[in-house]
XYZ file of C-alpha atoms in Angstrom:
711
model
C -45.934 153.227 121.716
C -45.749 156.981 121.058
C -49.370 157.351 120.075
C -50.408 159.264 123.188
C -47.541 161.751 122.658
C -48.558 162.421 119.099
C -52.088 162.931 120.140
C -51.075 165.772 122.468
C -48.793 167.149 119.794
C -51.705 167.308 117.351
C -53.871 168.962 119.986
C -51.015 171.575 120.532
C -50.699 172.220 116.914
C -54.492 172.736 116.521
C -54.262 175.259 119.350
C -51.755 177.141 117.295
C -54.107 177.365 114.386
C -56.953 178.454 116.704
C -54.635 181.165 118.077
C -53.690 182.337 114.658
C -57.423 182.864 113.810
C -58.445 184.397 117.098
C -55.943 187.291 117.152
C -54.195 189.197 114.463
C -52.671 191.762 116.802
C -48.917 191.831 117.226
C -47.587 191.231 120.708
C -45.197 193.818 122.183
C -42.691 191.657 123.868
C -40.483 194.677 124.641
C -43.057 195.654 127.317
C -42.513 192.398 129.190
C -39.843 192.508 131.950
C -37.860 189.467 130.620
C -36.416 188.045 133.836
C -36.935 184.342 133.794
C -36.997 181.731 131.054
C -36.539 178.286 132.532
C -39.862 177.930 134.255
C -41.835 177.818 131.037
C -39.131 177.618 128.323
C -39.933 181.211 127.225
C -39.290 184.709 128.391
C -41.788 185.972 131.005
C -41.926 188.263 133.915
C -40.983 186.658 137.189
C -44.087 188.294 138.728
C -46.257 186.137 136.495
C -44.682 182.842 137.731
C -46.803 181.371 140.555
C -44.031 179.322 142.157
C -40.845 179.756 144.194
C -38.056 181.018 142.027
C -34.536 182.193 142.846
C -32.723 184.294 140.131
C -28.969 184.770 140.758
C -27.791 187.824 138.848
C -24.459 188.255 137.144
C -23.369 190.685 139.725
C -24.096 188.235 142.484
C -22.094 185.601 140.667
C -19.177 188.011 140.176
C -19.257 189.025 143.815
C -19.172 185.471 144.977
C -16.192 184.679 142.785
C -14.178 186.987 144.976
C -14.612 184.484 147.808
C -15.143 181.094 146.260
C -15.231 180.091 142.460
C -17.431 176.953 142.999
C -20.995 177.040 141.925
C -22.082 174.659 144.708
C -20.974 177.175 147.278
C -22.713 180.060 145.450
C -25.989 178.161 145.209
C -26.005 177.091 148.840
C -25.477 180.674 149.967
C -28.257 182.292 147.909
C -30.897 179.623 147.160
C -33.335 178.815 149.932
C -34.189 175.092 149.993
C -30.839 173.941 148.529
C -28.784 171.926 150.943
C -25.550 173.354 152.308
C -22.296 173.113 150.182
C -20.545 169.796 150.334
C -17.029 171.431 150.049
C -16.145 168.963 147.432
C -16.482 168.297 143.651
C -19.634 166.171 144.217
C -23.138 167.495 144.857
C -24.405 164.283 146.311
C -26.428 165.226 149.452
C -26.947 168.690 147.978
C -30.576 168.329 147.022
C -33.284 170.803 146.326
C -36.121 170.476 148.789
C -35.061 167.012 149.456
C -35.000 165.739 145.785
C -32.463 165.778 142.990
C -32.606 168.838 140.776
C -32.110 168.801 136.987
C -29.067 170.846 136.068
C -29.093 172.579 132.652
C -27.103 174.858 130.557
C -29.426 177.100 128.464
C -32.166 174.493 128.940
C -29.992 171.554 127.922
C -29.812 168.872 130.629
C -26.393 168.248 132.142
C -27.367 165.653 134.743
C -27.281 161.974 134.069
C -30.470 160.661 135.626
C -30.078 157.123 134.358
C -27.036 156.822 136.626
C -26.960 159.890 138.725
C -23.400 160.475 139.889
C -24.334 163.846 141.442
C -21.734 165.808 139.467
C -23.961 167.924 137.491
C -23.523 171.265 139.158
C -19.854 171.487 138.133
C -20.380 171.638 134.370
C -19.556 175.203 133.501
C -17.202 177.937 134.708
C -19.028 180.782 136.580
C -17.337 183.315 134.204
C -19.493 182.110 131.337
C -22.772 182.560 133.166
C -25.036 185.586 132.873
C -27.430 184.443 135.551
C -28.789 181.296 137.248
C -32.476 180.457 137.462
C -33.626 177.943 140.065
C -37.212 176.620 139.987
C -38.090 174.592 143.014
C -40.479 171.572 143.038
C -41.328 168.912 140.556
C -41.995 170.147 137.098
C -43.317 168.343 134.010
C -42.126 170.997 131.580
C -38.681 169.355 131.175
C -39.473 165.703 131.882
C -37.269 163.088 133.423
C -34.743 164.184 136.167
C -36.560 167.245 137.400
C -38.481 165.815 140.358
C -36.690 168.227 142.636
C -36.810 171.199 140.405
C -34.460 172.929 137.859
C -31.096 174.645 138.142
C -30.562 176.489 134.748
C -27.326 178.195 133.843
C -28.084 180.954 131.336
C -24.895 181.785 129.526
C -23.711 185.154 128.373
C -24.745 186.796 125.131
C -22.671 189.099 122.827
C -23.372 192.627 124.127
C -21.027 194.750 121.990
C -22.507 196.562 118.972
C -19.959 197.415 116.329
C -17.017 197.109 118.654
C -15.124 194.433 120.605
C -15.594 194.207 124.241
C -13.931 191.870 126.760
C -12.341 191.350 130.100
C -9.506 189.286 131.805
C -9.390 188.349 135.477
C -6.430 186.948 137.300
C -6.531 185.747 140.857
C -4.850 183.598 143.467
C -6.362 181.500 146.229
C -4.499 180.174 149.302
C -4.841 179.123 152.803
C -4.244 181.698 155.596
C -3.851 178.862 158.171
C -0.804 177.278 156.609
C 0.438 178.657 153.344
C 2.670 175.864 152.289
C 1.544 174.225 148.902
C -1.891 175.966 149.216
C -1.343 178.655 146.498
C -3.464 178.304 143.437
C -3.965 180.432 140.279
C -7.057 181.234 138.190
C -7.396 183.038 134.914
C -10.680 183.750 133.183
C -11.206 185.811 129.892
C -14.136 186.752 127.777
C -14.555 188.562 124.431
C -17.620 189.333 122.421
C -18.601 191.560 119.616
C -20.944 191.989 116.619
C -20.205 192.540 112.898
C -23.431 193.425 110.970
C -25.563 190.279 111.264
C -22.959 188.084 112.911
C -22.354 188.058 116.730
C -19.774 186.182 118.719
C -18.793 185.427 122.323
C -15.992 183.276 123.756
C -14.933 182.592 127.393
C -11.998 180.787 128.828
C -11.681 179.684 132.430
C -8.555 177.851 133.742
C -7.664 177.258 137.349
C -4.871 175.277 139.151
C -5.677 174.696 142.880
C -3.076 174.137 145.431
C -3.867 171.882 148.448
C -6.920 172.906 150.446
C -6.557 173.026 154.271
C -8.888 172.900 157.110
C -8.958 175.077 160.164
C -6.102 173.024 161.789
C -3.917 173.390 158.736
C -4.292 169.720 157.579
C -4.924 168.925 153.884
C -8.576 168.057 153.140
C -9.328 164.408 152.257
C -8.997 163.622 148.586
C -12.328 161.743 148.152
C -14.137 164.098 145.711
C -11.608 166.623 146.815
C -10.522 169.729 145.080
C -6.912 169.905 146.224
C -4.455 169.899 143.300
C -7.502 170.003 140.875
C -6.991 171.453 137.398
C -10.160 172.882 135.866
C -10.526 173.944 132.267
C -13.596 175.479 130.601
C -13.806 176.703 127.081
C -17.250 178.271 125.897
C -18.209 179.861 122.641
C -21.465 181.177 121.199
C -21.879 182.295 117.562
C -24.953 183.972 116.324
C -26.433 185.064 112.923
C -29.494 187.201 112.343
C -31.114 186.457 109.056
C -33.484 189.404 109.784
C -35.089 190.993 112.845
C -37.255 187.962 113.377
C -35.060 184.949 112.525
C -31.931 183.956 114.353
C -29.530 181.124 114.314
C -27.137 180.358 117.218
C -24.421 177.722 117.776
C -22.776 177.069 121.150
C -19.906 174.786 122.368
C -18.894 174.029 125.883
C -15.877 172.014 127.025
C -15.461 171.355 130.693
C -12.722 169.326 132.516
C -11.866 169.285 136.232
C -9.631 166.519 137.473
C -7.621 166.049 140.652
C -3.871 165.411 139.702
C -2.192 164.760 142.970
C 0.630 162.862 144.539
C -1.037 162.801 147.952
C -2.592 159.896 149.767
C -5.649 159.661 152.117
C -5.523 158.976 155.902
C -9.052 157.795 156.537
C -10.881 158.603 159.735
C -14.174 157.274 161.187
C -17.384 159.241 161.788
C -18.175 156.959 164.709
C -14.981 157.553 166.507
C -14.802 161.322 165.570
C -11.707 160.973 163.596
C -11.402 163.083 160.473
C -10.162 161.947 157.108
C -7.229 164.008 155.724
C -4.534 163.827 153.143
C -0.733 163.880 153.350
C 2.422 163.215 151.460
C 3.078 159.496 151.342
C 5.358 157.042 149.401
C 4.393 156.473 145.714
C 2.649 152.983 146.472
C 0.339 154.711 148.988
C -0.662 157.615 146.814
C -4.135 157.957 145.311
C -4.460 155.166 142.840
C -6.065 155.189 139.303
C -6.795 157.914 136.927
C -7.406 161.395 138.104
C -10.973 161.801 139.403
C -13.472 164.308 137.975
C -15.077 165.161 134.571
C -12.475 164.285 131.819
C -13.460 166.691 129.078
C -17.180 166.752 128.914
C -18.595 168.405 125.721
C -21.903 169.988 124.702
C -22.825 171.239 121.209
C -26.143 173.116 120.695
C -27.674 174.484 117.557
C -30.646 176.739 118.063
C -32.996 178.499 115.639
C -35.575 181.049 116.512
C -38.240 182.726 114.484
C -40.100 185.314 116.463
C -42.972 185.457 113.974
C -43.396 181.988 112.326
C -47.136 182.506 112.632
C -49.022 185.648 113.701
C -48.261 186.151 117.390
C -46.307 182.945 117.425
C -42.689 182.355 118.183
C -40.874 179.136 117.204
C -37.697 177.732 118.810
C -35.916 174.660 117.331
C -32.893 173.297 118.907
C -30.698 170.219 118.616
C -27.978 169.235 120.974
C -25.244 166.620 121.427
C -23.518 165.794 124.666
C -20.558 163.578 125.538
C -19.917 162.988 129.350
C -17.106 161.048 131.089
C -17.090 161.415 134.807
C -14.424 159.479 136.524
C -14.784 158.422 140.293
C -12.144 157.862 142.903
C -10.408 154.561 143.291
C -12.189 152.464 145.982
C -11.024 149.230 147.757
C -14.681 148.383 148.335
C -14.770 147.582 144.573
C -12.237 144.763 144.976
C -12.404 141.152 143.819
C -9.362 139.209 145.091
C -10.221 136.091 143.221
C -9.969 137.990 139.896
C -6.881 139.856 140.928
C -8.552 143.238 141.683
C -7.495 145.036 144.840
C -10.171 147.767 144.240
C -11.677 149.536 141.356
C -12.460 152.876 139.834
C -15.779 153.550 137.912
C -16.674 155.947 135.134
C -20.128 157.294 134.247
C -20.226 157.465 130.437
C -23.173 159.258 128.891
C -23.903 160.247 125.287
C -27.009 162.265 124.575
C -28.623 163.413 121.261
C -31.730 165.584 121.489
C -34.033 167.838 119.474
C -36.872 170.066 120.636
C -39.465 172.264 118.999
C -41.109 174.934 121.166
C -44.022 177.167 120.055
C -45.115 180.244 121.940
C -48.373 181.871 120.936
C -49.897 185.003 122.442
C -53.660 185.648 122.250
C -55.358 188.831 123.481
C -59.023 188.641 124.429
C -61.079 191.257 126.201
C -59.348 191.737 129.504
C -57.399 188.549 129.163
C -53.890 187.917 127.839
C -53.318 184.244 126.997
C -50.019 182.440 126.319
C -49.817 178.904 124.759
C -46.578 177.117 125.047
C -46.427 173.719 123.265
C -44.065 171.449 121.451
C -42.170 168.165 121.296
C -38.953 166.823 122.934
C -36.958 163.952 121.554
C -33.976 162.445 123.364
C -31.546 159.525 123.010
C -29.561 158.922 126.089
C -26.984 156.150 126.308
C -25.443 155.824 129.708
C -23.295 153.110 131.352
C -20.897 152.879 134.373
C -17.883 150.634 133.505
C -14.727 150.176 135.528
C -11.425 151.720 134.366
C -10.094 148.137 134.576
C -12.635 146.887 131.959
C -15.250 145.345 134.283
C -18.775 146.360 133.669
C -20.583 147.649 136.873
C -23.695 149.141 135.240
C -24.460 147.925 131.760
C -25.341 150.170 128.871
C -28.739 151.637 129.147
C -30.162 152.856 125.782
C -33.069 155.308 126.434
C -35.361 156.610 123.652
C -37.758 159.300 124.804
C -40.491 161.306 122.998
C -42.695 163.826 124.722
C -45.315 166.282 123.762
C -46.490 169.185 126.116
C -48.938 172.014 126.370
C -48.623 174.855 128.928
C -51.073 177.699 129.196
C -51.029 180.932 131.045
C -53.923 183.381 131.428
C -53.464 186.880 132.811
C -56.887 188.164 133.706
C -57.369 191.937 134.307
C -53.540 192.328 134.647
C -53.755 190.922 138.267
C -54.835 187.273 138.209
C -52.466 184.730 136.741
C -53.694 181.184 135.929
C -51.394 178.478 134.581
C -52.308 174.871 133.516
C -50.403 172.351 131.594
C -49.899 168.768 130.640
C -46.960 166.563 129.429
C -47.243 163.144 127.817
C -44.010 161.227 127.851
C -43.143 157.774 126.411
C -39.751 156.276 127.292
C -38.003 153.046 126.249
C -34.908 151.907 127.948
C -33.161 148.939 126.396
C -30.657 146.813 128.453
C -28.847 143.777 127.129
C -28.148 140.612 129.201
C -25.494 141.348 131.781
C -23.864 139.850 134.960
C -23.496 141.842 138.258
C -20.040 142.144 139.621
C -18.599 140.309 142.640
C -17.434 142.956 144.956
C -15.623 142.465 148.245
C -15.180 144.758 151.245
C -13.199 141.957 153.034
C -12.516 138.298 152.449
C -15.796 137.234 154.096
C -18.062 140.151 152.890
C -18.611 139.773 149.155
C -21.608 140.265 146.844
C -22.988 137.284 144.744
C -22.758 137.707 141.034
C -26.100 137.322 139.255
C -26.644 136.694 135.531
C -29.621 138.991 134.579
C -31.703 138.588 131.435
C -32.051 141.975 129.662
C -35.104 143.560 128.105
C -36.681 146.753 127.064
C -38.299 148.757 129.942
C -41.254 150.901 128.843
C -42.682 153.929 130.595
C -45.760 156.016 129.611
C -46.831 158.913 131.863
C -48.951 161.916 131.705
C -48.157 164.689 134.141
C -50.180 167.822 135.006
C -49.717 171.198 136.657
C -52.001 173.925 137.858
C -51.170 177.342 139.539
C -52.699 180.574 140.428
C -51.320 183.837 141.632
C -52.829 187.236 142.455
C -50.915 190.454 141.847
C -53.494 192.937 142.781
C -51.498 194.306 145.739
C -47.709 194.735 146.030
C -48.018 194.363 149.790
C -49.425 190.735 149.481
C -49.253 188.735 146.360
C -50.253 185.190 147.129
C -49.855 182.014 145.007
C -50.723 178.231 145.033
C -49.613 175.472 142.773
C -49.784 171.847 142.105
C -47.304 170.170 139.775
C -46.299 166.704 138.883
C -42.972 165.181 137.793
C -42.342 161.852 136.223
C -39.028 160.441 137.366
C -37.153 157.358 136.015
C -35.315 156.542 139.153
C -31.513 155.954 139.181
C -31.910 152.801 137.033
C -28.150 152.214 137.163
C -28.095 151.727 140.945
C -30.840 149.264 140.695
C -29.256 147.180 137.923
C -25.850 146.900 139.452
C -27.291 145.534 142.739
C -29.775 143.076 141.193
C -30.523 140.011 143.172
C -32.888 138.475 140.623
C -32.236 136.768 137.209
C -34.634 138.873 135.050
C -34.596 142.563 134.626
C -38.435 142.488 134.630
C -38.256 141.401 138.268
C -36.217 144.454 139.328
C -38.387 147.227 140.744
C -37.442 149.780 138.080
C -40.933 151.525 137.949
C -40.928 155.245 137.410
C -42.162 157.352 140.145
C -44.705 160.274 139.836
C -43.797 163.097 142.174
C -46.709 165.356 143.339
C -45.592 168.749 144.549
C -47.866 171.181 146.444
C -46.994 174.691 147.309
C -48.539 177.858 148.661
C -46.806 181.098 149.439
C -46.712 184.873 148.904
C -44.636 187.783 147.953
C -44.720 191.207 149.741
C -43.200 194.450 148.670
C -43.276 197.228 151.352
C -41.306 200.324 150.193
C -37.692 199.129 150.927
C -38.520 195.646 152.176
C -39.291 192.565 150.135
C -40.506 189.422 151.786
C -41.099 185.939 150.395
C -42.532 182.890 152.001
C -43.519 179.420 150.846
C -44.886 176.198 152.418
C -44.322 173.030 150.314
C -45.082 169.283 150.374
C -44.012 166.675 147.847
C -44.926 162.879 147.728
C -43.683 160.234 145.499
C -45.021 156.678 145.047
C -41.595 155.048 144.815
C -38.732 157.078 146.226
C -35.233 155.558 146.398
C -33.124 155.237 149.649
C -30.523 152.698 150.652
C -29.951 150.013 153.273
C -26.685 148.282 153.989
C -26.465 144.524 153.642
C -24.059 143.301 156.318
C -23.516 139.992 154.583
C -22.614 141.255 151.092
C -21.286 144.705 152.009
C -23.531 146.398 149.472
C -25.773 149.384 149.859
C -28.940 148.107 148.301
C -31.619 150.545 146.956
C -35.004 150.483 148.696
C -38.135 151.624 146.807
C -40.754 152.996 149.046
C -43.282 155.852 149.141
C -41.895 159.125 150.493
C -43.330 162.429 151.812
C -41.171 165.518 152.074
C -42.304 168.840 153.498
C -40.981 172.160 154.714
C -40.979 175.994 154.406
C -38.814 178.717 153.092
C -38.506 182.577 153.821
C -36.611 185.376 152.231
C -36.054 188.950 153.403
C -34.572 191.566 151.327
C -34.193 194.984 152.993
C -32.565 198.097 151.628
C -31.284 199.684 154.719
C -30.149 202.865 152.964
C -28.976 203.997 149.504
C -25.612 202.158 150.074
C -26.510 199.303 152.399
C -28.523 196.135 151.500
C -29.421 193.214 153.719
C -30.602 189.791 152.351
C -31.569 186.802 154.631
C -32.970 183.431 153.923
C -34.225 180.467 155.997
C -35.227 177.034 154.857
C -36.404 173.922 156.669
C -37.063 170.621 155.041
C -37.974 167.169 156.475
C -39.024 163.793 154.985
C -40.107 160.305 155.738
C -40.434 156.877 154.303
C -44.265 156.581 154.694
C -44.212 152.840 154.416
C -42.662 152.358 157.803
C -42.812 155.978 159.113
C -39.036 156.435 159.372
C -37.105 159.642 158.653
C -35.128 159.902 155.390
C -31.337 160.123 155.750
C -28.973 162.993 154.972
C -28.590 162.040 151.279
C -31.978 163.598 150.770
C -32.828 165.769 153.770
C -30.618 168.642 154.798
C -30.588 170.373 158.163
C -32.221 173.781 158.603
C -30.175 176.526 156.807
C -29.989 180.269 157.485
C -28.012 182.715 155.355
C -27.472 186.453 155.480
C -25.641 188.851 153.240
C -24.818 192.479 153.987
C -23.645 194.603 151.042
C -22.233 197.998 151.306
C -21.467 200.398 148.335
C -19.325 202.845 150.341
C -18.737 205.040 147.235
C -18.177 204.804 143.418
C -14.998 202.851 143.824
C -15.347 200.754 147.061
C -17.795 197.983 147.816
C -17.718 195.547 150.664
C -19.819 192.381 151.593
C -20.255 190.114 154.578
C -21.882 186.627 154.159
C -22.961 184.417 156.947
C -24.033 180.681 156.662
C -25.617 178.878 159.623
C -26.541 175.226 159.395
C -28.675 173.779 162.211
C -28.920 170.484 163.986
C -30.526 167.419 162.637
C -30.400 164.275 164.797
C -33.106 161.742 163.700
C -31.277 158.412 163.953
C -29.873 156.092 166.676
C -26.743 153.968 166.616
C -27.094 150.288 165.630
C -26.371 147.402 167.849
C -22.718 147.777 167.093
C -22.802 151.327 168.430
C -22.327 152.680 164.958
C -24.165 155.134 162.677
C -24.738 153.669 159.113
C -25.348 154.848 155.650
C -26.512 158.558 155.677
C -27.815 158.554 159.186
C -25.067 160.359 161.226
C -26.134 163.219 163.644
C -25.531 166.719 162.347
C -24.370 169.461 164.770
C -24.784 173.127 163.921
C -21.978 175.306 162.510
C -21.369 178.729 161.345
C -19.260 180.075 158.417
C -18.521 183.804 157.908
C -16.976 185.206 154.708
C -16.138 188.669 153.522
C -15.079 190.442 150.353
C -14.180 193.885 149.122
C -13.681 195.438 145.597
C -11.939 198.586 144.623
C -12.199 200.285 141.245
C -8.668 201.457 140.438
C -9.698 203.072 137.144
C -12.201 202.773 134.425
C -10.549 199.571 133.240
C -9.023 198.068 136.303
C -10.755 196.525 139.413
C -8.933 194.781 142.246
C -10.695 192.608 144.842
C -10.138 190.395 147.914
C -12.161 187.713 149.491
C -11.750 185.775 152.814
C -13.705 182.485 153.273
C -14.336 181.150 156.667
C -13.216 184.544 158.143
C -13.128 183.252 161.770
C -11.476 180.046 160.831
C -14.207 177.914 162.321
C -13.188 174.266 162.721
C -16.280 172.281 161.567
C -17.567 169.368 159.481
C -19.944 170.208 156.593
C -23.504 168.691 156.930
C -22.708 165.887 154.522
C -19.550 164.862 156.248
C -21.480 164.559 159.476
C -24.365 162.606 157.997
C -22.511 160.171 155.781
C -20.954 157.124 157.583
C -19.563 155.907 154.257
C -15.726 155.706 154.300
C -13.798 158.855 153.394
C -16.613 161.362 153.600
C -15.842 162.663 157.099
C -13.633 165.562 155.786
C -13.581 168.800 157.679
C -14.627 172.149 156.020
C -12.148 174.595 154.402
C -10.310 176.697 156.921
C -9.595 180.487 156.490
C -8.749 180.946 152.849
C -7.921 184.122 150.922
C -8.547 185.190 147.346
C -6.681 188.020 145.818
C -7.488 189.205 142.192
C -7.478 191.879 139.591
C -9.801 192.402 136.550
C -9.161 194.286 133.389
C -12.098 195.367 131.152
C -11.951 196.801 127.689
């Protein structure tokens, strides 16, 4: 079963031996501008990556925390190609170039692709992050789940040398439209230091939200809502240097974010233009079930690095464990009156254990610098989606994955960069016999239970990538790339809606995504310009269609084509004033019947602009603008209703501002105002989704006040 993977691994190891013989010179990695790591799993200069990349710096993260602490909001503002913020705890509908990204912490996957609940972006507090790297487009370097690209949170490292350093930040966030009950509190703290060969870092983030209000002063709807949410994050990283070449590092992350509220929803309707909102209600009408959100997700990683395991070769070994429990909201659509269930609440439970070995070999020829990156990945992922009440909606899926890969980079005459790589992956997913649930939206609209014979699903796929970039001129540095990603679709969605008696008859085939991209970068004195055109195709994309008889949204497997373009302008107006603007357009179709894809995958056009002013050594100010354009591709059905994710999207604007003042060497105070003009709008997802409870308006004018102490 894994023979092809081991063949590639053997080939990679032989390359290491060849590299060891070809070159005996030592590489000087200190001369490399180490900006980006996630694209090829090792440090490399961003100028040598022939693809569209967005790197969000620690300063950008800290500046955004003055306005909004949510990572979805930060990513939507800065990353071209990422869909607008959903304004909720869920990132469903917030795809990257029309496809789901793989979210990682230091290269360890956080998403649950076997049953994608779209909760991966909220897995770490922003205060623990040193930078965020976003690679757009399918990639084979990380395997399953990366058909849309990668969002990699790079955590902070210990910086202090012989002394203790740290910081404490306190802030409050509240509605400027209606103050009552909206006040929240947030504290974050970090400490790091080094004692001889031992280094340590620890961060804590704790936040209690008040109610969140829209521009009319009403409390936002509770479905995936953040009102009354309590968020906790505890992160630690310990390191030990055996010598200058060998390091051992241990990290632990705990993240919990649950909505603990006594409110109840008043559901509106997208077709009648009525918004959903929350209000105080009698106990029997309050939000039922357990608090929704991640219920204490944990990650443990052990990493060993040897910078000189062979001549010119670096070795990285890491092992990780992960325990995820994401609780969803109580839904009456998960009812079964015959069995006594008035509704239901599901939980995605996922346990991962993985190990990886990565080799990085540098070879110097005449006028050519070559890098070989190769290794193996092994992963066991056990995921299911039971109900809180004990029913099983998605049976346990036990995935065993083994992959080998080889990635090469060739820098010719310092200016021409060539990349080529291959990944061979073998996946087995074992599913026992199970029975689908009978679920009723109403007395006469119920699904039909189906007893399904289980089996082991096998996947074997080889994916390839090739890219070229020319850096001869700063004024025009073009690139082109082709990359593939192998994606095991959201198997859980397919299993829970099965209409056949044998798992072998369910269309669970993996899909190969082909990604094509051309673009260029330009540096003209104080102006930087980036532009990219892209297209991706998949043999078997997954969308949904509503079955009027059963009340179930059934997955549809069909070929898809997605295309678009992105642009970025970064202009230094003066020594103290910077302007950054982005624009992205993405569109997509089901090519089998030439119909447009819905809002779950395709976002409307997006324009963002940021103006940053460093007035003096103590005062800085920023103004951020988000514009989301129209997208109206669908007509109402014969009942004069929009269905699924096909609602029309009207344009809207959101303007935010922030200011920071350095009181002293140790104290900094700041203020942020989100939705400065108190625009009354629905976010893009709220307009596109006809599913019940999603039509929640955007956050009204909201103020953040805070102070930070550093030592």
